[in-house]
Tab-separated table of C-alpha atoms in Angstrom:
chain	number	residue	atom	x	y	z
A	172	UNK	CA	0.000	0.000	0.000
A	173	UNK	CA	2.849	2.354	0.856
A	174	UNK	CA	4.509	1.582	-2.501
A	175	UNK	CA	1.312	2.421	-4.373
A	176	UNK	CA	0.966	5.645	-2.403
A	177	UNK	CA	4.565	6.575	-3.210
A	178	UNK	CA	3.996	5.839	-6.908
A	179	UNK	CA	0.829	7.927	-6.878
A	180	UNK	CA	2.702	10.871	-5.336
A	181	UNK	CA	5.576	10.338	-7.759
A	182	UNK	CA	3.440	10.446	-10.909
A	183	UNK	CA	1.476	13.376	-9.528
A	184	UNK	CA	4.685	15.374	-9.186
A	185	UNK	CA	5.955	14.044	-12.510
A	186	UNK	CA	2.784	15.279	-14.190
A	187	UNK	CA	3.420	18.733	-12.705
A	188	UNK	CA	6.931	18.694	-14.178
A	189	UNK	CA	5.519	17.786	-17.585
A	190	UNK	CA	3.111	20.698	-17.306
A	191	UNK	CA	5.978	22.961	-16.210
A	192	UNK	CA	7.847	22.027	-19.403
A	193	UNK	CA	4.735	22.552	-21.529
A	194	UNK	CA	4.099	25.942	-19.929
A	195	UNK	CA	7.704	27.067	-20.474
A	196	UNK	CA	7.855	26.191	-24.182
A	197	UNK	CA	4.386	27.680	-24.725
A	198	UNK	CA	5.499	30.869	-22.976
A	199	UNK	CA	8.456	31.275	-25.337
A	200	UNK	CA	6.362	30.312	-28.359
A	201	UNK	CA	3.836	33.033	-27.573
A	202	UNK	CA	6.621	35.520	-26.918
A	203	UNK	CA	8.228	34.682	-30.269
A	204	UNK	CA	4.916	35.078	-32.116
A	205	UNK	CA	4.284	38.403	-30.352
A	206	UNK	CA	7.846	39.555	-31.065
A	207	UNK	CA	7.507	38.794	-34.780
A	208	UNK	CA	4.106	40.503	-34.946
A	209	UNK	CA	5.306	43.561	-33.003
A	210	UNK	CA	8.311	44.096	-35.292
A	211	UNK	CA	6.682	42.734	-38.457
A	212	UNK	CA	7.741	45.764	-40.510
A	213	UNK	CA	11.305	44.447	-40.424
A	214	UNK	CA	10.315	41.269	-42.280
A	215	UNK	CA	11.177	41.200	-45.966
A	216	UNK	CA	8.274	40.988	-48.410
A	217	UNK	CA	9.416	37.690	-49.932
A	218	UNK	CA	8.980	35.567	-46.808
A	219	UNK	CA	6.517	32.681	-47.143
A	220	UNK	CA	4.838	30.423	-44.594
A	221	UNK	CA	7.632	27.837	-44.703
A	222	UNK	CA	10.072	30.435	-43.382
A	223	UNK	CA	7.904	31.071	-40.328
A	224	UNK	CA	7.528	27.336	-39.699
A	225	UNK	CA	11.290	26.776	-39.854
A	226	UNK	CA	11.867	29.622	-37.408
A	227	UNK	CA	9.188	28.395	-35.000
A	228	UNK	CA	10.467	24.812	-35.097
A	229	UNK	CA	14.106	25.755	-34.535
A	230	UNK	CA	13.001	28.202	-31.847
A	231	UNK	CA	11.096	25.375	-30.174
A	232	UNK	CA	14.315	23.368	-29.951
A	233	UNK	CA	16.092	26.218	-28.163
A	234	UNK	CA	13.056	26.759	-25.931
A	235	UNK	CA	13.212	23.106	-24.862
A	236	UNK	CA	16.790	23.560	-23.681
A	237	UNK	CA	15.899	26.548	-21.496
A	238	UNK	CA	12.853	24.761	-20.087
A	239	UNK	CA	15.130	21.840	-19.212
A	240	UNK	CA	17.577	24.153	-17.409
A	241	UNK	CA	14.786	25.248	-15.074
A	242	UNK	CA	13.722	21.616	-14.637
A	243	UNK	CA	17.130	20.204	-13.713
A	244	UNK	CA	16.904	20.691	-9.947
A	245	UNK	CA	13.161	19.845	-9.654
A	246	UNK	CA	13.756	16.748	-11.794
A	247	UNK	CA	16.665	15.463	-9.713
A	248	UNK	CA	14.922	16.338	-6.451
A	249	UNK	CA	12.012	14.142	-7.576
A	250	UNK	CA	14.370	11.345	-8.592
A	251	UNK	CA	16.276	11.392	-5.294
A	252	UNK	CA	13.854	12.560	-2.602
A	253	UNK	CA	10.922	10.424	-3.750
A	254	UNK	CA	12.659	7.380	-2.282
A	255	UNK	CA	12.382	9.048	1.135
A	256	UNK	CA	8.771	10.184	0.596
A	257	UNK	CA	9.834	13.838	0.766
A	258	UNK	CA	7.102	14.905	-1.627
A	259	UNK	CA	6.294	18.123	0.211
A	260	UNK	CA	9.914	19.186	-0.208
A	261	UNK	CA	9.843	18.128	-3.859
A	262	UNK	CA	6.732	20.214	-4.428
A	263	UNK	CA	8.221	23.281	-2.757
A	264	UNK	CA	11.376	23.018	-4.878
A	265	UNK	CA	9.306	22.783	-8.069
A	266	UNK	CA	7.152	25.769	-7.133
A	267	UNK	CA	10.259	27.866	-6.403
A	268	UNK	CA	11.607	27.137	-9.886
A	269	UNK	CA	8.229	27.761	-11.480
A	270	UNK	CA	8.159	31.188	-9.871
A	271	UNK	CA	11.779	31.816	-10.845
A	272	UNK	CA	10.981	30.940	-14.435
A	273	UNK	CA	7.965	33.239	-14.549
A	274	UNK	CA	9.743	36.192	-12.927
A	275	UNK	CA	13.041	35.937	-14.813
A	276	UNK	CA	11.379	35.194	-18.163
A	277	UNK	CA	8.957	38.089	-17.850
A	278	UNK	CA	11.770	40.512	-17.017
A	279	UNK	CA	14.192	39.329	-19.687
A	280	UNK	CA	11.506	39.236	-22.395
A	281	UNK	CA	10.517	42.820	-21.641
A	282	UNK	CA	14.168	43.881	-21.732
A	283	UNK	CA	14.560	42.118	-25.085
A	284	UNK	CA	11.662	44.022	-26.651
A	285	UNK	CA	13.005	47.386	-25.514
A	286	UNK	CA	16.571	46.472	-26.434
A	287	UNK	CA	15.475	45.468	-29.933
A	288	UNK	CA	13.545	48.702	-30.392
A	289	UNK	CA	16.758	50.608	-29.762
A	290	UNK	CA	19.464	48.415	-31.293
A	291	UNK	CA	17.542	46.145	-33.715
A	292	UNK	CA	19.078	43.035	-32.213
A	293	UNK	CA	18.214	40.455	-29.584
A	294	UNK	CA	19.098	41.136	-25.967
A	295	UNK	CA	22.673	39.930	-25.507
A	296	UNK	CA	25.699	40.279	-23.252
A	297	UNK	CA	26.674	43.623	-24.823
A	298	UNK	CA	23.899	45.157	-22.740
A	299	UNK	CA	26.136	44.723	-19.691
A	300	UNK	CA	28.568	47.229	-21.180
A	301	UNK	CA	26.122	49.810	-19.830
A	302	UNK	CA	27.516	48.978	-16.398
A	303	UNK	CA	30.741	50.685	-17.432
A	304	UNK	CA	29.032	53.671	-19.067
A	305	UNK	CA	27.797	56.921	-17.545
A	306	UNK	CA	25.229	55.554	-15.081
A	307	UNK	CA	23.292	58.813	-14.853
A	308	UNK	CA	23.039	59.106	-18.637
A	309	UNK	CA	21.907	55.475	-18.891
A	310	UNK	CA	19.161	56.025	-16.306
A	311	UNK	CA	17.986	59.218	-18.038
A	312	UNK	CA	17.773	57.348	-21.342
A	313	UNK	CA	15.734	54.558	-19.729
A	314	UNK	CA	13.300	56.998	-18.111
A	315	UNK	CA	12.868	59.161	-21.198
A	316	UNK	CA	12.742	56.526	-23.949
A	317	UNK	CA	11.496	53.261	-22.507
A	318	UNK	CA	8.478	54.078	-20.291
A	319	UNK	CA	9.736	52.091	-17.268
A	320	UNK	CA	6.471	52.377	-15.309
A	321	UNK	CA	4.482	50.907	-18.197
A	322	UNK	CA	7.029	48.140	-18.667
A	323	UNK	CA	7.052	47.309	-14.956
A	324	UNK	CA	3.241	47.233	-14.886
A	325	UNK	CA	3.144	44.836	-17.851
A	326	UNK	CA	5.795	42.588	-16.312
A	327	UNK	CA	3.900	42.429	-13.008
A	328	UNK	CA	0.654	41.654	-14.831
A	329	UNK	CA	2.275	38.832	-16.823
A	330	UNK	CA	3.829	37.399	-13.653
A	331	UNK	CA	0.477	37.453	-11.854
A	332	UNK	CA	-1.279	35.731	-14.759
A	333	UNK	CA	1.399	33.045	-15.044
A	334	UNK	CA	1.450	32.315	-11.325
A	335	UNK	CA	-2.347	32.136	-11.368
A	336	UNK	CA	-2.159	29.542	-14.164
A	337	UNK	CA	0.333	27.446	-12.205
A	338	UNK	CA	-1.822	27.584	-9.079
A	339	UNK	CA	-4.997	26.848	-11.013
A	340	UNK	CA	-3.487	23.772	-12.682
A	341	UNK	CA	-1.645	22.489	-9.598
A	342	UNK	CA	-4.225	19.823	-8.778
A	343	UNK	CA	-5.567	19.147	-12.266
A	344	UNK	CA	-5.758	15.453	-13.077
A	345	UNK	CA	-5.380	15.339	-16.882
A	346	UNK	CA	-1.734	14.240	-17.096
A	347	UNK	CA	-1.801	12.506	-13.716
A	348	UNK	CA	-4.812	10.363	-14.626
A	349	UNK	CA	-2.887	8.987	-17.600
A	350	UNK	CA	0.251	8.172	-15.584
A	351	UNK	CA	-1.756	6.768	-12.658
A	352	UNK	CA	-3.100	4.003	-14.894
A	353	UNK	CA	0.413	2.581	-15.180
A	354	UNK	CA	0.588	-0.151	-12.545
A	355	UNK	CA	2.798	-2.926	-13.903
A	356	UNK	CA	6.388	-2.752	-12.728
A	357	UNK	CA	7.731	-3.078	-16.267
A	358	UNK	CA	5.476	-0.237	-17.437
A	359	UNK	CA	6.609	1.974	-14.567
A	360	UNK	CA	10.250	1.338	-15.452
A	361	UNK	CA	9.481	2.117	-19.092
A	362	UNK	CA	7.846	5.420	-18.089
A	363	UNK	CA	10.881	6.425	-16.028
A	364	UNK	CA	13.297	5.501	-18.840
A	365	UNK	CA	11.233	7.435	-21.405
A	366	UNK	CA	11.073	10.436	-19.058
A	367	UNK	CA	14.861	10.443	-18.614
A	368	UNK	CA	15.320	10.167	-22.387
A	369	UNK	CA	12.934	13.075	-23.005
A	370	UNK	CA	14.649	15.186	-20.354
A	371	UNK	CA	18.112	14.598	-21.839
A	372	UNK	CA	16.727	15.329	-25.311
A	373	UNK	CA	15.304	18.618	-24.037
A	374	UNK	CA	18.672	19.594	-22.608
A	375	UNK	CA	20.203	19.073	-26.054
A	376	UNK	CA	17.229	20.418	-28.002
A	377	UNK	CA	17.068	17.333	-30.187
A	378	UNK	CA	16.467	13.588	-30.293
A	379	UNK	CA	19.352	13.237	-32.726
A	380	UNK	CA	23.109	13.794	-32.776
A	381	UNK	CA	23.322	17.545	-33.462
A	382	UNK	CA	22.285	19.685	-30.445
A	383	UNK	CA	20.566	23.067	-30.688
A	384	UNK	CA	23.464	25.515	-30.752
A	385	UNK	CA	23.708	29.136	-31.865
A	386	UNK	CA	25.454	28.494	-35.197
A	387	UNK	CA	22.449	26.466	-36.420
A	388	UNK	CA	19.953	29.230	-35.579
A	389	UNK	CA	20.079	30.824	-39.033
A	390	UNK	CA	17.364	28.743	-40.666
A	391	UNK	CA	15.573	31.539	-42.527
A	392	UNK	CA	16.631	33.667	-45.473
A	393	UNK	CA	15.177	36.651	-43.601
A	394	UNK	CA	17.657	38.380	-41.289
A	395	UNK	CA	15.025	39.547	-38.822
A	396	UNK	CA	13.359	36.145	-38.481
A	397	UNK	CA	16.734	34.577	-37.745
A	398	UNK	CA	17.073	36.985	-34.835
A	399	UNK	CA	13.862	35.596	-33.317
A	400	UNK	CA	15.006	31.954	-33.245
A	401	UNK	CA	16.963	32.298	-30.023
A	402	UNK	CA	14.870	33.081	-26.970
A	403	UNK	CA	16.230	35.801	-24.650
A	404	UNK	CA	18.008	33.306	-22.362
A	405	UNK	CA	19.815	31.594	-25.228
A	406	UNK	CA	20.753	34.902	-26.866
A	407	UNK	CA	22.939	35.827	-23.876
């Protein structure tokens, strides 16, 4: 009975990790679509639907890697602490990383939009050169040109919505109900092996030999669309 209870708690937390991954890649997908729409005037007239699909697919691969980065510690905490029935601790760790993802992603995506408006390029490590510039001049530029109060309000709103979604879906049974049907020992082992394989594939951004790395991001003939392949985390 205790083993069944442990398995039930395990798959419940595993289902939350799957949703975490789904939420993360959906977040970046929506950001990429918004980013393209917001700066659509920079797209060349000759771009067809296949170009958008190539960009979205390659972007998805990079998004998977970032989602996996945020899942590393929750994933290993589930793998290790579940043997000791520390599911409350596992849950708290996952929630912390969900909140971290929402907060950091919302901030960095907003910075990317404003950075692109000014420099016509993705947010990257050159932004940190501002630390060595005239700090007063930098702050004046931010206040005058980038509407910080509006940006902060939007970021806070996005964070609230995302956290609400996580809380609302915390006890949903859709993914869990599928995993909970797995009772045979061999099937449970298969699920764990498949999960590990999927996690490692997400870290690499591929099921195959070539990982998702920056030099393969140029999949479109349009310069602007190529700049949207990397999400803000991977563009650093």
